[in-house]
Amino acid sequence: MSPNRPSTTGLGQELIDTGQKPGLSSIESAELAATRRRIAELETELATARRSIELLKSVAA
């Protein structure tokens, strides 16, 4: 592929970003990825908190 020619993936995303093709825009894709990462972090924190509670309950019993 020529360095002066955009990749087909880039061209497809450009069409989406300009509203010429349906799909998630670059900004929407980035926001979605960030949201999924944050959800994963929160799920990990929740699992850790639940495990801590269970350990404290077993020590207190």
Short mmCIF file of C-alpha atoms in Angstrom, two decimals:
data_model
loop_
_atom_site.label_atom_id
_atom_site.label_comp_id
_atom_site.label_asym_id
_atom_site.label_seq_id
_atom_site.Cartn_x
_atom_site.Cartn_y
_atom_site.Cartn_z
CA MET A 1 0.00 0.00 0.00
CA SER A 2 1.26 3.45 -0.88
CA PRO A 3 2.08 5.73 2.07
CA ASN A 4 0.09 8.51 0.35
CA ARG A 5 -3.06 6.43 0.28
CA PRO A 6 -5.16 5.99 3.44
CA SER A 7 -5.83 2.46 4.60
CA THR A 8 -9.26 1.05 3.85
CA THR A 9 -9.93 0.91 7.59
CA GLY A 10 -9.05 4.59 7.91
CA LEU A 11 -11.19 5.47 4.91
CA GLY A 12 -14.13 3.52 6.32
CA GLN A 13 -13.77 5.28 9.66
CA GLU A 14 -13.56 8.63 7.89
CA LEU A 15 -16.86 7.87 6.13
CA ILE A 16 -18.42 7.03 9.50
CA ASP A 17 -16.98 10.15 11.15
CA THR A 18 -18.39 12.36 8.39
CA GLY A 19 -21.83 10.74 8.57
CA GLN A 20 -21.63 9.10 5.15
CA LYS A 21 -21.72 5.58 6.57
CA PRO A 22 -23.47 4.18 9.67
CA GLY A 23 -21.41 3.18 12.68
CA LEU A 24 -19.64 4.51 15.74
CA SER A 25 -17.57 7.63 15.21
CA SER A 26 -13.96 7.73 16.37
CA ILE A 27 -14.99 9.81 19.38
CA GLU A 28 -17.84 7.44 20.26
CA SER A 29 -15.52 4.43 19.91
CA ALA A 30 -12.94 6.02 22.20
CA GLU A 31 -15.61 6.93 24.77
CA LEU A 32 -17.04 3.41 24.64
CA ALA A 33 -13.60 1.86 25.16
CA ALA A 34 -12.90 4.18 28.11
CA THR A 35 -16.29 3.36 29.62
CA ARG A 36 -15.68 -0.38 29.28
CA ARG A 37 -12.26 0.01 30.96
CA ARG A 38 -13.85 1.98 33.82
CA ILE A 39 -16.59 -0.63 34.26
CA ALA A 40 -13.94 -3.36 34.45
CA GLU A 41 -12.05 -1.33 37.09
CA LEU A 42 -15.22 -0.83 39.13
CA GLU A 43 -16.12 -4.53 38.89
CA THR A 44 -12.64 -5.40 40.19
CA GLU A 45 -13.00 -2.91 43.05
CA LEU A 46 -16.42 -4.32 43.92
CA ALA A 47 -15.12 -7.89 43.93
CA THR A 48 -12.25 -6.82 46.19
CA ALA A 49 -14.63 -5.04 48.57
CA ARG A 50 -16.94 -8.06 48.70
CA ARG A 51 -14.00 -10.37 49.43
CA SER A 52 -12.81 -8.01 52.18
CA ILE A 53 -16.26 -8.04 53.76
CA GLU A 54 -16.34 -11.84 53.70
CA LEU A 55 -12.89 -12.01 55.31
CA LEU A 56 -13.90 -9.54 58.02
CA LYS A 57 -17.09 -11.50 58.69
CA SER A 58 -15.10 -14.72 59.10
CA VAL A 59 -12.64 -13.06 61.50
CA ALA A 60 -15.46 -11.52 63.56
CA ALA A 61 -17.35 -14.80 63.81
#
